[in-house]
Coordinates of N, CA and C in Angstrom, one line a residue:
A1 N 204.9 -48.2 84.3 CA 205.6 -46.9 84.6 C 205.0 -45.7 83.9
Y2 N 204.4 -45.9 82.8 CA 203.9 -44.8 82.0 C 202.4 -44.5 82.3
I3 N 201.8 -45.4 83.0 CA 200.4 -45.2 83.4 C 200.3 -45.1 84.9
T4 N 200.5 -46.2 85.6 CA 200.2 -46.3 87.0 C 201.2 -45.5 87.8
L5 N 202.5 -45.4 87.4 CA 203.5 -44.7 88.1 C 203.7 -43.2 87.6
N6 N 202.9 -42.9 86.6 CA 203.0 -41.6 86.0 C 202.3 -40.6 86.9
E7 N 203.0 -39.6 87.3 CA 202.4 -38.6 88.3 C 201.4 -37.7 87.6
H8 N 201.4 -37.6 86.3 CA 200.4 -36.8 85.6 C 199.0 -37.4 85.5
P9 N 198.0 -36.7 85.6 CA 196.6 -37.2 85.6 C 196.2 -37.7 84.2
A10 N 195.2 -38.5 84.1 CA 194.7 -38.9 82.8 C 194.4 -37.7 82.0
G11 N 194.8 -37.8 80.7 CA 194.6 -36.7 79.8 C 195.9 -35.9 79.7
S12 N 196.8 -36.1 80.6 CA 198.1 -35.3 80.7 C 199.3 -36.3 80.8
K13 N 199.1 -37.6 80.6 CA 200.2 -38.5 80.8 C 201.2 -38.4 79.7
D14 N 200.9 -37.6 78.7 CA 201.9 -37.4 77.6 C 203.0 -36.5 78.1
Q15 N 202.9 -35.8 79.3 CA 203.9 -34.9 79.8 C 205.1 -35.7 80.3
L16 N 205.0 -37.0 80.6 CA 206.1 -37.7 81.1 C 207.0 -38.2 79.9
D17 N 208.2 -37.6 79.8 CA 209.1 -37.9 78.7 C 209.7 -39.3 78.8
Y18 N 210.0 -39.7 80.1 CA 210.5 -41.1 80.2 C 210.4 -41.5 81.7
A19 N 210.3 -42.8 81.9 CA 210.2 -43.4 83.2 C 211.7 -43.7 83.6
P20 N 211.9 -43.7 84.9 CA 213.3 -44.1 85.4 C 213.5 -45.6 85.1
G21 N 214.8 -45.9 85.0 CA 215.2 -47.3 84.8 C 216.1 -47.4 83.6
S22 N 216.7 -48.5 83.4 CA 217.6 -48.8 82.3 C 217.1 -49.5 81.1
S23 N 215.8 -49.7 81.1 CA 215.2 -50.4 80.0 C 215.4 -49.7 78.7
E24 N 215.6 -50.4 77.6 CA 215.8 -49.8 76.3 C 214.6 -49.0 75.9
Y25 N 213.4 -49.5 76.3 CA 212.2 -48.7 76.0 C 212.2 -47.3 76.6
H26 N 212.7 -47.2 77.8 CA 212.8 -45.8 78.4 C 213.8 -44.9 77.7
V27 N 214.9 -45.5 77.2 CA 215.9 -44.7 76.5 C 215.3 -44.2 75.2
V28 N 214.6 -45.1 74.4 CA 214.0 -44.8 73.2 C 212.9 -43.8 73.4
H29 N 212.1 -44.0 74.4 CA 210.9 -43.2 74.7 C 211.4 -41.7 75.0
K30 N 212.5 -41.6 75.7 CA 213.1 -40.3 76.1 C 213.5 -39.6 74.8
Q31 N 214.0 -40.3 73.9 CA 214.6 -39.7 72.6 C 213.4 -39.3 71.7
Y32 N 212.4 -40.1 71.5 CA 211.4 -39.9 70.5 C 210.1 -39.3 71.0
H33 N 209.7 -39.5 72.2 CA 208.4 -39.1 72.7 C 208.2 -37.6 72.5
P34 N 209.1 -36.7 72.9 CA 208.9 -35.3 72.7 C 208.6 -34.9 71.2
I35 N 209.3 -35.6 70.3 CA 209.1 -35.4 68.9 C 207.6 -35.8 68.5
Y36 N 207.2 -37.0 68.8 CA 205.9 -37.4 68.5 C 204.8 -36.5 69.2
R37 N 205.1 -36.1 70.4 CA 204.1 -35.2 71.1 C 204.0 -33.9 70.4
D38 N 205.1 -33.3 69.9 CA 205.1 -32.1 69.1 C 204.3 -32.2 67.8
I39 N 204.5 -33.4 67.1 CA 203.7 -33.6 65.9 C 202.3 -33.7 66.2
L40 N 201.9 -34.4 67.3 CA 200.5 -34.5 67.7 C 199.9 -33.2 67.9
Y41 N 200.6 -32.3 68.7 CA 200.0 -31.0 69.0 C 200.0 -30.1 67.8
D42 N 201.0 -30.1 67.0 CA 201.1 -29.3 65.8 C 200.0 -29.6 64.8
R43 N 199.7 -30.9 64.7 CA 198.7 -31.4 63.7 C 197.3 -31.6 64.3
N44 N 197.2 -31.4 65.6 CA 195.9 -31.6 66.3 C 195.4 -33.0 66.1
Y45 N 196.3 -34.0 66.2 CA 195.8 -35.4 66.2 C 195.2 -35.8 67.5
Y46 N 194.4 -36.8 67.5 CA 193.8 -37.4 68.7 C 194.9 -38.1 69.5
D47 N 195.7 -38.8 68.8 CA 196.8 -39.6 69.5 C 197.7 -40.1 68.3
I48 N 198.8 -40.6 68.7 CA 199.7 -41.4 67.7 C 199.9 -42.7 68.3
F49 N 199.6 -43.8 67.6 CA 199.7 -45.1 68.1 C 200.7 -45.9 67.3
M50 N 201.5 -46.8 68.0 CA 202.3 -47.8 67.3 C 202.0 -49.1 67.9
L51 N 201.8 -50.1 67.0 CA 201.5 -51.5 67.4 C 202.5 -52.4 66.8
D52 N 202.8 -53.4 67.6 CA 203.8 -54.4 67.1 C 203.0 -55.4 66.2
L53 N 203.7 -56.3 65.6 CA 203.1 -57.3 64.6 C 202.1 -58.2 65.3
S54 N 202.1 -58.3 66.6 CA 201.1 -59.1 67.3 C 199.9 -58.4 67.7
G55 N 199.9 -57.1 67.4 CA 198.7 -56.3 67.7 C 198.8 -55.6 69.1
N56 N 199.9 -55.6 69.7 CA 200.1 -55.0 71.0 C 200.4 -53.5 70.8
L57 N 199.7 -52.6 71.5 CA 199.9 -51.2 71.5 C 201.1 -50.9 72.3
I58 N 202.3 -50.7 71.6 CA 203.5 -50.5 72.3 C 203.9 -49.1 72.5
Y59 N 203.2 -48.2 71.9 CA 203.4 -46.7 72.0 C 202.2 -45.9 71.8
S60 N 202.0 -45.0 72.6 CA 200.9 -44.0 72.4 C 201.4 -42.7 73.1
V61 N 201.1 -41.6 72.5 CA 201.5 -40.3 73.1 C 200.8 -40.1 74.4
Y62 N 199.5 -40.4 74.4 CA 198.7 -40.0 75.6 C 198.6 -41.1 76.7
K63 N 199.0 -42.4 76.3 CA 199.0 -43.5 77.3 C 197.7 -43.6 78.0
E64 N 196.6 -43.8 77.3 CA 195.3 -43.9 77.9 C 195.1 -45.4 78.2
L65 N 193.8 -45.8 78.5 CA 193.6 -47.2 78.9 C 193.9 -48.2 77.9
D66 N 194.0 -47.8 76.6 CA 194.3 -48.8 75.6 C 195.8 -49.1 75.4
Y67 N 196.6 -48.3 76.1 CA 198.1 -48.4 76.0 C 198.4 -49.8 76.7
A68 N 199.3 -50.5 76.0 CA 199.8 -51.8 76.5 C 198.7 -52.9 76.5
T69 N 197.7 -52.7 75.6 CA 196.7 -53.7 75.4 C 196.8 -54.3 74.0
N70 N 196.0 -55.2 73.6 CA 196.1 -55.9 72.3 C 194.9 -55.5 71.4
F71 N 195.2 -55.4 70.1 CA 194.1 -55.0 69.2 C 193.9 -56.1 68.1
A72 N 194.6 -57.3 68.2 CA 194.5 -58.3 67.2 C 193.2 -59.1 67.4
A73 N 192.6 -59.5 66.3 CA 191.3 -60.3 66.4 C 191.6 -61.7 67.0
N74 N 192.8 -62.2 66.8 CA 193.2 -63.5 67.3 C 193.8 -63.4 68.7
G75 N 194.0 -62.2 69.2 CA 194.6 -62.0 70.5 C 196.1 -62.3 70.4
T76 N 196.7 -62.5 71.6 CA 198.1 -62.8 71.7 C 198.4 -63.8 72.7
I77 N 199.4 -64.6 72.6 CA 199.8 -65.6 73.6 C 200.9 -65.1 74.5
D78 N 200.6 -65.2 75.8 CA 201.7 -64.8 76.8 C 202.7 -65.9 77.0
E79 N 203.7 -65.6 77.9 CA 204.8 -66.5 78.1 C 204.3 -67.8 78.8
N80 N 203.1 -67.8 79.3 CA 202.6 -69.1 79.9 C 201.7 -69.8 78.9
G81 N 201.6 -69.4 77.7 CA 200.8 -70.0 76.7 C 199.3 -69.7 76.8
V82 N 198.9 -68.7 77.5 CA 197.5 -68.2 77.7 C 197.2 -67.2 76.6
V83 N 196.1 -67.4 75.9 CA 195.7 -66.5 74.8 C 194.9 -65.4 75.5
H84 N 195.3 -64.2 75.2 CA 194.6 -63.0 75.6 C 194.0 -62.3 74.4
Y85 N 192.6 -62.4 74.2 CA 192.0 -61.9 73.1 C 192.0 -60.3 73.1
G86 N 192.2 -59.8 72.0 CA 192.3 -58.3 71.9 C 191.1 -57.6 72.4
E87 N 191.3 -56.9 73.5 CA 190.2 -56.1 74.1 C 189.7 -55.1 73.2
W88 N 190.5 -54.5 72.3 CA 190.1 -53.5 71.4 C 190.0 -54.0 69.9
K89 N 189.8 -55.3 69.8 CA 189.8 -55.9 68.4 C 188.7 -55.4 67.5
D90 N 187.6 -55.0 68.2 CA 186.4 -54.5 67.4 C 186.4 -53.0 67.2
S91 N 187.4 -52.3 67.7 CA 187.5 -50.9 67.5 C 188.0 -50.6 66.1
G92 N 187.9 -49.3 65.7 CA 188.4 -48.9 64.4 C 189.9 -49.2 64.3
L93 N 190.6 -48.9 65.4 CA 192.0 -49.2 65.3 C 192.3 -50.7 65.2
G94 N 191.5 -51.5 65.8 CA 191.6 -52.9 65.7 C 191.4 -53.4 64.2
E95 N 190.4 -52.8 63.6 CA 190.1 -53.1 62.2 C 191.3 -52.6 61.3
A96 N 191.8 -51.4 61.6 CA 193.0 -50.9 60.9 C 194.2 -51.8 61.0
F97 N 194.4 -52.3 62.2 CA 195.5 -53.2 62.4 C 195.3 -54.5 61.6
E98 N 194.1 -55.1 61.6 CA 193.9 -56.3 60.9 C 194.0 -56.1 59.4
A99 N 193.6 -54.9 58.9 CA 193.7 -54.6 57.4 C 195.2 -54.5 57.1
A100 N 196.0 -53.9 57.9 CA 197.4 -53.7 57.6 C 198.1 -55.0 57.6
V101 N 197.7 -55.9 58.5 CA 198.3 -57.3 58.6 C 198.0 -58.1 57.3
Q102 N 196.7 -58.0 56.9 CA 196.3 -58.7 55.7 C 196.9 -58.1 54.4
K103 N 197.1 -56.8 54.3 CA 197.6 -56.2 53.1 C 198.7 -55.2 53.5
P104 N 199.8 -55.7 53.9 CA 200.9 -54.8 54.5 C 201.5 -53.9 53.4
D105 N 201.4 -54.2 52.2 CA 202.0 -53.3 51.1 C 201.0 -52.3 50.5
E106 N 199.8 -52.2 51.1 CA 198.8 -51.3 50.6 C 198.4 -50.3 51.7
I107 N 197.9 -49.2 51.3 CA 197.3 -48.2 52.2 C 195.9 -48.7 52.4
N108 N 195.5 -48.9 53.7 CA 194.2 -49.4 54.0 C 193.3 -48.3 54.6
V109 N 192.2 -48.2 54.1 CA 191.2 -47.2 54.6 C 190.0 -48.0 55.2
I110 N 189.7 -47.6 56.4 CA 188.5 -48.2 57.1 C 187.5 -47.1 57.4
D111 N 186.3 -47.5 57.6 CA 185.2 -46.5 58.0 C 185.5 -46.0 59.4
W112 N 185.3 -44.7 59.5 CA 185.4 -44.1 60.9 C 184.3 -44.6 61.8
K113 N 184.7 -44.8 63.0 CA 183.7 -45.2 64.0 C 184.2 -44.7 65.4
P114 N 183.3 -44.5 66.3 CA 183.7 -44.0 67.7 C 184.7 -45.0 68.3
Y115 N 185.6 -44.5 69.1 CA 186.7 -45.3 69.7 C 186.6 -45.2 71.2
G116 N 186.8 -46.4 71.8 CA 186.8 -46.4 73.3 C 185.5 -46.7 74.0

């Protein structure tokens, strides 16, 4: 809904505040997305990412090609028991995710590297 059914072109998908439907994700997205988008614009961030504990990118302001993909080095197992290895596991964000999982109570700093 936020990528393929989003009427806004790539680079502007952040303009969609919420997708139609009754999913709790849509309700929460409608409430918080404008706030995160304003923070991104005000601070001139590249994007704001939220990953779950399995390494799935569950939120991004811009909803680019990495949205709804996995960043974990081990990948993730779907409902059919199939392992999907993290497409972005070797990216800087993948490395940051792994560092946070290994040391969740610490601030983890990784070297900058091109992304995407």
